[in-house]
XYZ file of C-alpha atoms in Angstrom:
724
model
C 38.355 68.090 26.495
C 35.331 67.662 24.217
C 37.651 66.961 21.299
C 39.419 64.312 23.339
C 36.102 62.666 24.206
C 35.100 62.697 20.536
C 38.363 61.055 19.525
C 37.979 58.499 22.296
C 34.407 57.727 21.157
C 35.509 57.331 17.553
C 38.359 55.077 18.599
C 36.010 52.862 20.609
C 33.533 52.735 17.707
C 36.283 51.777 15.259
C 37.364 48.938 17.517
C 33.771 47.747 17.819
C 33.272 47.877 14.041
C 36.543 46.092 13.238
C 35.220 42.502 13.628
C 32.029 43.173 11.609
C 33.431 41.657 8.357
C 34.212 38.466 10.304
C 30.671 38.438 11.677
C 29.446 38.829 8.110
C 31.437 35.729 7.123
C 29.828 33.875 10.011
C 26.378 34.928 8.705
C 27.347 33.733 5.226
C 28.544 30.369 6.641
C 25.248 29.837 8.495
C 23.339 30.613 5.296
C 25.524 28.150 3.372
C 24.803 25.366 5.872
C 21.054 25.885 5.456
C 21.463 25.936 1.674
C 23.424 22.668 1.655
C 20.838 20.978 3.909
C 18.014 22.005 1.559
C 20.058 20.800 -1.411
C 20.669 17.469 0.356
C 16.904 16.975 0.746
C 16.405 17.659 -2.965
C 19.210 15.261 -3.948
C 17.914 12.505 -1.657
C 14.383 12.921 -3.008
C 15.514 12.650 -6.641
C 17.731 9.694 -5.848
C 14.915 7.768 -4.175
C 12.314 8.789 -6.810
C 10.285 10.601 -4.157
C 9.535 13.735 -6.135
C 7.593 15.241 -3.251
C 11.042 15.509 -1.587
C 10.738 14.528 2.105
C 12.531 16.597 4.750
C 15.279 14.277 5.951
C 18.064 16.788 6.589
C 16.581 20.294 6.674
C 13.831 20.044 9.264
C 12.213 22.319 11.816
C 14.417 21.937 14.892
C 16.598 23.953 17.242
C 19.735 23.502 15.123
C 18.413 24.985 11.901
C 16.391 27.638 13.716
C 19.683 28.787 15.232
C 21.393 28.869 11.833
C 18.468 30.831 10.399
C 18.564 33.273 13.302
C 22.235 33.912 12.510
C 21.510 34.353 8.790
C 18.792 36.911 9.694
C 21.138 39.220 11.568
C 21.074 41.898 8.878
C 17.298 42.571 9.001
C 17.285 42.713 12.812
C 20.340 44.981 13.030
C 18.744 48.387 13.698
C 21.958 50.395 14.106
C 24.115 49.219 11.196
C 24.555 51.727 8.391
C 23.318 49.840 5.324
C 22.165 52.253 2.640
C 24.114 51.085 -0.398
C 22.311 48.978 -2.993
C 24.188 45.750 -2.187
C 23.497 46.215 1.545
C 19.766 46.661 1.031
C 19.696 43.693 -1.334
C 21.430 41.510 1.277
C 18.740 42.458 3.795
C 15.961 41.591 1.362
C 17.642 38.283 0.457
C 17.755 37.395 4.174
C 13.974 37.742 4.430
C 13.448 35.766 1.218
C 15.747 32.972 2.446
C 13.655 32.757 5.613
C 10.439 32.456 3.579
C 12.006 29.706 1.469
C 13.209 27.878 4.580
C 9.713 27.872 6.089
C 8.387 26.354 2.868
C 10.996 23.589 3.152
C 10.121 22.997 6.818
C 6.504 22.072 6.036
C 6.761 18.255 5.557
C 9.030 17.826 8.591
C 5.992 18.490 10.822
C 4.892 14.934 10.035
C 7.985 13.487 11.740
C 7.331 15.229 15.085
C 5.138 14.394 18.036
C 2.633 16.915 19.376
C 5.018 18.417 21.940
C 7.817 18.854 19.395
C 5.410 20.546 16.969
C 4.259 22.979 19.658
C 7.792 23.861 20.791
C 9.344 24.182 17.319
C 6.470 26.093 15.734
C 6.387 28.461 18.722
C 10.135 29.061 18.393
C 9.796 29.716 14.661
C 6.872 32.085 15.279
C 8.889 34.073 17.831
C 11.802 34.328 15.382
C 9.645 35.452 12.449
C 7.637 37.967 14.497
C 10.869 39.361 15.977
C 12.234 39.950 12.479
C 8.977 41.586 11.347
C 8.861 43.869 14.395
C 12.509 44.895 13.961
C 12.050 45.734 10.290
C 8.855 47.682 11.045
C 10.576 49.624 13.857
C 13.379 50.552 11.498
C 10.893 51.671 8.826
C 8.991 53.834 11.325
C 12.137 55.381 12.791
C 13.586 56.122 9.356
C 10.320 57.234 7.744
C 11.820 60.630 6.877
C 14.283 58.882 4.553
C 11.954 56.392 2.874
C 12.386 58.105 -0.462
C 16.069 57.104 -0.341
C 15.433 53.586 1.019
C 16.442 51.310 -1.865
C 14.522 48.023 -2.301
C 11.751 49.226 0.015
C 8.948 47.601 -2.031
C 10.796 44.276 -2.248
C 11.450 44.427 1.504
C 7.743 44.881 2.276
C 6.757 42.110 -0.152
C 9.322 39.769 1.435
C 7.934 40.564 4.902
C 4.372 39.818 3.785
C 5.346 36.542 2.140
C 7.365 35.505 5.191
C 4.345 36.092 7.412
C 2.086 34.168 4.996
C 4.524 31.260 5.049
C 4.342 31.233 8.839
C 0.532 31.230 8.685
C 0.592 28.274 6.253
C 2.949 26.337 8.477
C 0.876 26.999 11.622
C -2.261 25.958 9.735
C -0.601 22.680 8.737
C 0.727 22.134 12.273
C -2.782 22.410 13.708
C -3.896 19.667 11.320
C -1.060 17.178 11.933
C -2.259 15.541 15.215
C -5.778 14.931 13.855
C -4.382 13.755 10.545
C -2.090 11.248 12.285
C -4.972 9.824 14.328
C -6.996 9.314 11.170
C -4.050 7.714 9.358
C -3.291 5.393 12.279
C -6.909 4.242 12.414
C -6.996 3.688 8.661
C -3.620 1.945 8.738
C -4.810 -0.479 11.433
C -7.926 -1.282 9.404
C -5.889 -1.943 6.289
C -3.385 -4.059 8.224
C -6.229 -6.218 9.483
C -7.653 -6.534 5.979
C -4.251 -7.523 4.561
C -3.629 -10.018 7.400
C -7.017 -11.643 6.844
C -6.226 -12.020 3.154
C -2.895 -13.693 3.972
C -4.534 -16.189 6.338
C -6.805 -17.341 3.527
C -3.775 -17.973 1.312
C -1.227 -20.726 1.766
C 0.859 -20.577 4.917
C 4.130 -21.332 3.101
C 4.827 -18.214 1.051
C 6.859 -18.419 -2.134
C 9.400 -15.767 -3.056
C 7.001 -14.165 -5.556
C 4.276 -14.052 -2.888
C 6.706 -12.502 -0.418
C 7.679 -9.895 -2.990
C 4.022 -9.042 -3.669
C 3.326 -8.879 0.074
C 6.240 -6.493 0.672
C 5.001 -4.260 -2.167
C 1.521 -4.231 -0.681
C 2.752 -3.052 2.719
C 5.212 -0.642 1.106
C 2.324 1.099 -0.682
C 0.438 1.317 2.610
C 3.449 2.700 4.483
C 4.499 5.194 1.806
C 1.057 6.645 1.120
C 0.295 6.961 4.846
C 3.653 8.620 5.593
C 2.717 11.885 7.394
C 5.375 13.801 5.462
C 3.896 12.660 2.134
C 0.365 13.508 3.282
C 1.453 17.030 4.277
C 3.415 17.459 1.036
C 0.300 16.832 -1.062
C -1.982 18.986 1.136
C -3.554 22.269 0.061
C -1.507 24.415 2.470
C 1.777 22.899 1.297
C 0.717 23.506 -2.298
C 0.040 27.169 -1.524
C 3.386 27.387 0.284
C 5.093 26.135 -2.868
C 3.452 28.904 -4.898
C 4.693 31.490 -2.371
C 8.236 30.088 -2.637
C 8.108 30.423 -6.413
C 6.806 34.003 -6.216
C 9.340 35.069 -3.583
C 12.167 33.573 -5.670
C 10.962 35.699 -8.601
C 11.025 38.771 -6.330
C 14.683 38.099 -5.517
C 15.479 37.544 -9.188
C 13.794 40.862 -10.058
C 15.711 42.652 -7.290
C 19.049 41.224 -8.455
C 18.350 42.118 -12.073
C 17.232 45.655 -11.200
C 20.273 46.191 -8.999
C 22.558 45.051 -11.800
C 20.827 47.342 -14.314
C 20.963 50.392 -12.024
C 24.431 50.050 -10.477
C 26.143 47.806 -13.077
C 27.932 46.022 -10.230
C 27.409 44.073 -7.007
C 30.526 45.430 -5.305
C 29.283 48.754 -3.887
C 28.830 48.512 -0.120
C 28.697 51.140 2.624
C 28.169 48.984 5.707
C 30.574 47.948 8.428
C 30.238 44.377 7.152
C 32.372 45.484 4.198
C 32.946 42.921 1.419
C 31.404 40.084 3.485
C 28.027 41.530 2.446
C 28.717 40.204 -1.058
C 29.291 36.719 0.353
C 26.067 36.960 2.360
C 24.105 37.948 -0.751
C 25.755 35.167 -2.770
C 24.952 32.400 -0.287
C 21.443 33.754 0.309
C 20.818 33.653 -3.445
C 22.182 30.106 -3.656
C 20.001 29.097 -0.712
C 16.859 30.566 -2.272
C 17.627 28.872 -5.611
C 18.269 25.449 -4.067
C 15.531 25.838 -1.467
C 12.874 26.621 -4.074
C 13.344 23.193 -5.716
C 11.541 21.183 -3.013
C 8.455 23.444 -2.519
C 8.103 23.889 -6.291
C 8.205 20.133 -6.910
C 5.697 19.487 -4.123
C 3.426 22.075 -5.730
C 3.847 20.414 -9.125
C 3.245 16.936 -7.650
C -0.016 18.032 -6.026
C -1.126 19.746 -9.242
C -0.174 16.669 -11.249
C -2.385 14.521 -8.980
C -5.314 16.820 -9.711
C -4.616 16.862 -13.451
C -4.332 13.061 -13.711
C -7.160 10.860 -14.967
C -7.891 9.772 -11.391
C -8.112 13.407 -10.265
C -10.296 14.510 -13.176
C -13.028 12.095 -12.192
C -14.089 14.471 -9.418
C -14.255 17.354 -11.949
C -13.405 19.853 -9.177
C -16.556 18.849 -7.301
C -16.469 19.926 -3.669
C -12.998 21.422 -4.222
C -13.654 24.189 -1.707
C -15.126 21.896 0.939
C -13.390 22.177 4.317
C -12.806 18.675 5.675
C -13.267 18.052 9.364
C -9.610 17.324 10.124
C -8.587 20.907 9.286
C -10.424 22.376 12.290
C -11.087 19.405 14.574
C -8.264 20.160 17.009
C -9.325 23.800 17.444
C -12.942 22.720 17.966
C -11.844 20.186 20.593
C -9.817 22.846 22.403
C -12.800 25.150 22.284
C -15.145 22.610 23.907
C -12.677 21.074 26.354
C -12.285 22.290 29.959
C -9.443 24.542 31.014
C -6.086 22.758 31.547
C -5.491 24.642 34.827
C -7.104 23.879 38.159
C -8.859 27.073 39.346
C -10.995 26.832 42.467
C -13.027 29.994 42.009
C -16.030 29.208 39.820
C -16.377 32.813 38.605
C -12.796 32.894 37.330
C -13.248 29.506 35.663
C -16.385 30.747 33.934
C -14.715 33.999 32.886
C -11.669 32.236 31.429
C -13.807 29.654 29.673
C -16.014 32.363 28.159
C -12.880 34.206 27.045
C -11.344 31.084 25.539
C -14.353 30.204 23.395
C -14.527 33.389 21.254
C -10.741 33.405 20.816
C -10.730 29.832 19.535
C -13.816 30.520 17.427
C -11.840 33.324 15.791
C -8.925 30.960 15.112
C -11.318 28.390 13.617
C -12.550 31.041 11.184
C -8.972 32.031 10.372
C -8.085 28.387 9.766
C -11.068 27.970 7.443
C -10.052 31.146 5.591
C -6.455 29.926 5.203
C -7.558 26.513 3.907
C -10.064 28.083 1.509
C -7.377 30.421 0.180
C -4.950 27.484 -0.197
C -7.523 25.431 -2.093
C -8.319 28.411 -4.291
C -4.616 28.762 -5.105
C -4.538 25.067 -5.996
C -7.597 25.431 -8.285
C -5.985 28.376 -10.070
C -2.743 26.427 -10.397
C -4.583 23.455 -11.881
C -6.415 25.750 -14.308
C -3.123 27.283 -15.488
C -1.012 24.104 -15.546
C -3.619 21.598 -16.759
C -3.086 22.235 -20.522
C 0.680 21.968 -20.161
C 0.570 18.774 -18.083
C -2.051 17.229 -20.362
C 0.151 17.965 -23.382
C 3.121 16.139 -21.887
C 0.885 13.273 -20.703
C -0.483 12.818 -24.230
C 3.015 12.925 -25.700
C 4.077 10.199 -23.286
C 1.053 8.083 -24.187
C 1.867 8.334 -27.898
C 5.440 7.229 -27.299
C 4.382 4.243 -25.205
C 1.356 3.200 -27.269
C 3.198 0.795 -29.584
C 5.212 -0.714 -26.737
C 2.137 -1.173 -24.534
C 0.192 -2.765 -27.383
C 2.957 -5.257 -28.052
C 3.270 -6.024 -24.343
C -0.485 -6.718 -24.009
C -0.372 -9.087 -27.000
C 2.609 -10.906 -25.543
C 1.014 -11.222 -22.121
C -2.276 -12.475 -23.545
C -0.520 -14.956 -25.837
C 1.711 -16.367 -23.110
C -1.030 -16.321 -20.488
C 1.181 -14.485 -17.983
C -0.231 -13.101 -14.734
C -0.056 -9.331 -14.421
C 1.070 -7.632 -11.229
C -1.625 -7.366 -8.534
C -3.554 -4.118 -8.237
C -2.073 -2.224 -5.293
C -4.320 0.827 -5.602
C -6.673 -0.614 -2.974
C -3.884 -0.334 -0.416
C -3.369 3.414 -0.921
C -4.225 5.447 2.203
C -5.879 8.783 1.501
C -7.376 11.498 3.645
C -10.942 12.646 3.152
C -11.214 14.780 0.027
C -7.971 13.534 -1.558
C -7.971 12.226 -5.115
C -6.631 8.764 -5.947
C -2.908 8.742 -6.713
C -2.062 8.574 -10.428
C -1.078 5.147 -11.706
C 2.399 6.430 -12.565
C 2.953 7.591 -8.987
C 1.764 4.237 -7.662
C 4.102 2.478 -10.088
C 7.011 4.626 -8.885
C 6.249 3.582 -5.296
C 6.278 -0.100 -6.336
C 9.506 0.433 -8.283
C 11.135 1.706 -5.091
C 10.543 -1.733 -3.544
C 12.132 -3.445 -6.536
C 15.195 -1.213 -6.212
C 15.552 -1.989 -2.498
C 15.208 -5.723 -3.203
C 17.835 -5.404 -5.951
C 20.175 -3.701 -3.493
C 19.658 -6.668 -1.178
C 20.323 -9.116 -4.041
C 23.682 -7.458 -4.671
C 24.538 -7.966 -0.980
C 23.663 -11.676 -0.816
C 26.050 -13.628 1.462
C 27.917 -15.855 -1.004
C 29.855 -17.836 1.607
C 26.738 -18.449 3.691
C 24.887 -19.687 0.608
C 27.710 -22.135 -0.066
C 27.493 -23.347 3.545
C 23.686 -23.700 3.455
C 23.979 -25.959 0.395
C 25.761 -28.520 2.626
C 22.831 -29.048 4.989
C 20.989 -32.352 4.897
C 17.746 -33.026 6.767
C 18.154 -30.769 9.826
C 19.639 -33.664 11.854
C 22.261 -31.370 13.353
C 19.544 -29.482 15.250
C 18.993 -32.475 17.529
C 22.478 -34.038 17.392
C 24.610 -31.191 18.725
C 23.485 -31.802 22.348
C 22.741 -35.239 23.780
C 20.555 -36.007 26.769
C 23.148 -38.658 27.761
C 25.595 -35.944 28.804
C 25.374 -35.435 32.600
C 24.342 -31.936 33.664
C 26.670 -29.754 35.715
C 23.732 -28.013 37.394
C 20.240 -28.905 38.504
C 18.834 -26.537 35.904
C 20.081 -26.317 32.339
C 20.041 -22.960 30.517
C 17.980 -23.074 27.310
C 19.625 -22.744 23.931
C 19.133 -19.994 21.394
C 20.074 -20.373 17.751
C 23.303 -18.414 17.906
C 24.924 -20.045 20.965
C 25.423 -23.583 19.524
C 26.523 -22.025 16.218
C 29.199 -19.998 17.964
C 30.294 -22.960 20.093
C 30.463 -25.419 17.173
C 32.457 -22.913 15.113
C 34.893 -22.421 18.005
C 35.411 -26.177 18.219
C 35.825 -26.515 14.442
C 38.642 -23.969 14.122
C 40.378 -25.470 17.195
C 40.646 -28.918 15.546
C 44.200 -29.911 14.555
C 45.377 -30.396 10.960
C 42.673 -28.128 9.515
C 43.876 -25.775 6.793
C 43.785 -22.079 7.549
C 41.778 -21.534 4.368
C 38.980 -23.887 5.482
C 38.934 -22.430 9.003
C 38.726 -18.863 7.658
C 35.991 -19.830 5.185
C 33.875 -21.405 7.943
C 34.425 -18.407 10.186
C 33.354 -15.959 7.448
C 30.350 -18.114 6.492
C 29.081 -18.343 10.070
C 29.667 -14.615 10.529
C 27.415 -13.906 7.534
C 24.859 -16.346 8.909
C 24.856 -14.800 12.374
C 23.680 -11.518 10.839
C 20.428 -13.231 9.835
C 20.270 -15.379 12.980
C 20.519 -12.384 15.322
C 17.909 -10.549 13.277
C 15.542 -13.528 13.550
C 16.151 -14.009 17.275
C 15.580 -10.351 18.065
C 12.373 -10.287 16.029
C 10.851 -13.556 17.309
C 11.965 -13.423 20.949
C 9.248 -10.885 21.750
C 9.231 -11.670 25.486
C 13.031 -11.244 25.672
C 13.354 -14.512 27.594
C 16.622 -15.443 25.907
C 18.380 -12.065 26.015
C 21.119 -13.288 28.373
C 21.687 -16.441 26.322
C 22.041 -14.327 23.154
C 24.417 -11.974 24.948
C 26.614 -14.950 25.839
C 26.803 -15.929 22.169
C 27.608 -12.341 21.146
C 30.417 -12.010 23.710
C 31.992 -15.327 22.704
C 31.760 -14.508 18.996
C 33.674 -11.250 19.412
C 36.635 -13.195 20.809
C 36.381 -16.024 18.264
C 36.017 -13.844 15.161
C 38.469 -11.071 16.012
C 41.126 -12.889 18.037
C 40.517 -16.638 17.439
C 40.071 -17.014 21.193
C 37.431 -18.724 23.307
C 37.446 -17.354 26.889
C 41.084 -16.267 26.569
C 42.064 -19.692 25.175
C 43.911 -19.340 21.870
C 42.075 -21.650 19.461
C 44.696 -21.297 16.739
C 47.429 -22.314 19.175
C 45.369 -25.339 20.254
C 45.038 -26.460 16.629
C 48.843 -26.363 16.133
C 49.772 -28.640 19.039
C 49.858 -31.688 16.750
C 47.483 -33.839 18.769
C 44.260 -35.620 17.852
C 40.798 -34.123 17.625
C 39.652 -36.141 20.630
C 42.310 -34.566 22.835
C 41.342 -31.056 21.724
C 37.700 -31.765 22.497
C 38.635 -33.145 25.891
C 40.704 -30.056 26.733
C 37.906 -27.668 25.756
C 35.393 -29.731 27.723
C 37.570 -29.758 30.862
C 38.135 -25.986 30.760
C 34.434 -25.365 30.299
C 33.530 -27.770 33.104
C 36.004 -26.047 35.419
C 34.428 -22.637 34.724
C 30.908 -23.885 35.516
C 32.039 -25.803 38.619
C 33.849 -22.782 40.050
C 30.786 -20.637 39.489
C 28.588 -23.235 41.162
C 30.940 -23.477 44.133
C 31.558 -19.748 44.707
C 28.105 -18.237 44.065
C 25.487 -18.542 46.783
C 22.977 -15.993 45.458
C 19.564 -17.644 45.091
C 18.914 -15.555 41.963
C 21.678 -17.484 40.234
C 19.696 -20.690 40.621
C 17.856 -19.546 37.511
C 20.213 -20.254 34.565
C 18.768 -17.260 32.699
C 20.529 -15.074 35.293
C 23.942 -16.734 34.965
C 26.931 -14.680 33.826
C 27.440 -14.883 30.071
C 30.817 -16.563 30.533
C 29.231 -19.420 32.516
C 26.390 -19.849 30.003
C 28.922 -20.102 27.151
C 31.070 -22.554 29.143
C 28.078 -24.793 29.867
C 27.284 -24.871 26.140
C 30.902 -25.763 25.284
C 30.934 -28.534 27.874
C 27.738 -30.173 26.653
C 28.565 -29.954 22.938
C 32.128 -31.283 23.408
C 30.828 -34.189 25.547
C 28.141 -34.977 22.950
C 30.747 -35.138 20.165
C 33.010 -37.321 22.331
C 30.103 -39.716 22.950
C 29.476 -39.922 19.206
C 33.170 -40.669 18.612
C 32.927 -43.658 20.909
C 29.923 -45.033 19.014
C 31.103 -44.313 15.462
C 34.139 -45.316 13.510
C 37.169 -43.093 14.178
C 37.126 -39.946 12.067
C 40.078 -38.051 10.667
C 40.502 -34.399 11.596
C 39.176 -33.394 8.169
C 36.262 -35.770 8.620
C 35.441 -34.271 12.011
C 35.619 -30.768 10.521
C 33.235 -31.760 7.724
C 30.836 -33.356 10.199
C 30.747 -30.232 12.384
C 30.343 -28.057 9.281
C 27.259 -30.031 8.219
C 25.889 -29.756 11.757
C 26.386 -25.964 11.639
C 24.691 -25.855 8.223
C 21.710 -27.840 9.585
C 21.234 -25.429 12.505
C 21.590 -22.394 10.250
C 19.109 -23.805 7.731
C 16.577 -24.590 10.471
C 16.879 -21.068 11.854
C 16.619 -19.447 8.415
C 13.316 -21.198 7.710
C 11.889 -18.426 9.916
C 12.878 -15.722 7.400
C 9.451 -15.543 5.671
C 7.776 -15.082 9.042
C 10.256 -12.379 10.059
C 9.660 -10.549 6.762
C 5.913 -10.758 7.384
C 6.248 -9.477 10.968
C 8.327 -6.525 9.776
C 5.626 -5.682 7.234
C 2.921 -5.864 9.915
C 4.505 -3.148 12.019
C 1.640 -0.993 13.269
C 3.203 2.475 13.258
C 2.863 5.022 10.475
C 6.037 6.891 11.503
C 8.217 3.762 11.452
C 6.206 1.561 9.097
C 8.153 2.603 5.978
C 11.468 1.915 7.725
C 10.299 -1.545 8.844
C 8.981 -2.457 5.375
C 12.258 -1.257 3.847
C 14.101 -3.616 6.202
C 11.790 -6.419 5.092
C 12.430 -5.660 1.400
C 16.190 -5.528 1.949
C 16.074 -8.770 3.926
C 14.082 -10.437 1.148
C 16.673 -9.418 -1.427
C 19.606 -10.558 0.717
C 18.030 -13.938 1.510
C 16.398 -14.681 -1.850
C 18.800 -17.466 -2.890
C 18.764 -18.924 0.635
C 14.965 -19.119 0.530
C 15.122 -20.817 -2.865
C 17.466 -23.473 -1.441
C 15.298 -24.056 1.634
C 12.095 -24.295 -0.416
C 13.614 -27.185 -2.355
C 13.752 -29.275 0.840
C 11.009 -30.635 2.992
C 10.816 -28.805 6.308
C 9.216 -30.229 9.467
C 5.575 -29.256 9.928
C 6.084 -27.188 13.044
C 3.764 -24.488 14.214
C 5.284 -21.046 13.416
C 5.594 -20.264 17.144
C 7.475 -23.534 17.675
C 9.726 -23.072 14.643
C 11.062 -19.848 16.174
C 13.000 -21.698 18.927
C 15.735 -24.290 18.612
C 14.528 -26.132 21.741
C 11.115 -26.679 20.094
C 12.863 -28.038 17.002
C 14.835 -30.481 19.128
C 11.701 -31.661 20.947
C 9.897 -32.144 17.642
C 12.804 -34.072 16.136
C 13.027 -36.362 19.172
C 9.282 -37.084 19.008
C 9.529 -37.663 15.274
C 12.383 -40.116 15.722
């Protein structure tokens, strides 16, 4: 009976152990995903010349914490038999991968709000402490066999470094909210300073002035980016050193294992050969993951070794700035977050809270001091090497720089403005090296160049046809009787969409010309919608813009206006006047039916009309206006009518696009450090895409409208009528 039970137990155990190699492959896959995400961050950083390598893909969140928890299954598995060299090495590599991952997580704290930081750091702390406790339990339980525990020293070192990485990350997390408040305050001050400078200058900005303005705000946004500020901090620098040391520990362990066992194929665990895959992907992850922390460490050291950093001569290097401990001090002095009625309990809890937080303040100071000491030692070691390469670079560029200065002085050319005054720094930070500042400015040039390669060629050709903005006032006549007591206002895009619909519905127009106009207006609407969304801050014209968007989908994709086939209308072989009359009648019928059937008092406001009715009212008025002009003018051929409408479209587009400099400026003025860089990038891209358009518009005299008036087509029309 006992023998039967033993056989049954062995059979059950064998069935339970059978899927372990598949679980090992799952662990290896999770490790590979983390490795690829860290590699993607490194690739993106190199590609964008951000050598501090921001965390865009591999960041501290629930997804990657889950993947890391899976990849850490070996260290937390207390019952698996893993005594072979390759098995122990796979366990050690798991701990080292976790340490490397924490080092890569550091800058991503800058992209989170306070609640996200608290939740994610807490989750990471629970995971790390769980791993440490499990490994310690296993060591205690197996203490009789420590003499046979391979890689024991490396395992302990990996545990210590993993805990230190967690301490560094928590220390940085405590600083982030205070740091962001300081940066926001400084950013607002600098925005005001920059805005005041622009008001002193000319109102009409040239392309070169726009380019300089975008660079100015780009420097402000990039240097105040919370991720960049964390990446150049003392704790992140120390974390980079730990990543380098822990990578060397893994390299030593791999080399020693190879020298002792001559192979990486010996395994005694139930994970079988999948242990080799786990070790392989962990090693790849550590190698790729060390790139970002090491480069951040080098970048911070390079700042200190630069000429700007040497001016401080390490003075006050060990000073603890206020922002490192301000949050803990505020928590210490603030009242309890819970409502407790009993005064004795409140006093007891408050008295308990104060010494605990005082202890954490001292720990924070100790961590920051240690991090700064690591940075000083790093500077001392690396300074001769960095200085050597700096001097070599200066020698190579000396002749070129000398010739450039002579050429500039002889030609009397203006040098680029000094953007160093727009760099945002925390207290105690050294000024960024000139090369780093130049790299930041070069990023703007690259974005603008990308925009230049995407310039809308067909739109540019259309804009060249515009005359003196007459089409802005001529597309809708006050002589046309209204179909309703109240008329809906116009936005820029609605008359453009309506005029284009009419143009491609005209008879005897070649398909090539119709397609060209359609493509040109489509390119123009990209800019028009961008301008409308940016300048319509009160969202008064949202419904009018929606009407234009709905109509344009049908016109562009299906050549239909409200289910009326425009291409079929153009092939009926009739005159332009008849086509205009048909479109006008159908539009009038739509508005009249709406007016007759709807009794809701809310619909008395044309801003609340259905989009189909708003579009129909626009079609009715524009068709009637053109028909009135046909009665006054000499009869036009179909081609002549098409050309006339094309010029009218070009006039409206040109008038709208005169707002581009203001939109670029507004994008640059975005008052948010988390989204400022994204907004300035949009402004730089927009400048590149619209550069030739701006050059065309600057060659013509534009009406002297107030910027707030120039944003709306109705204001343009009023101004033109008064001018006439």
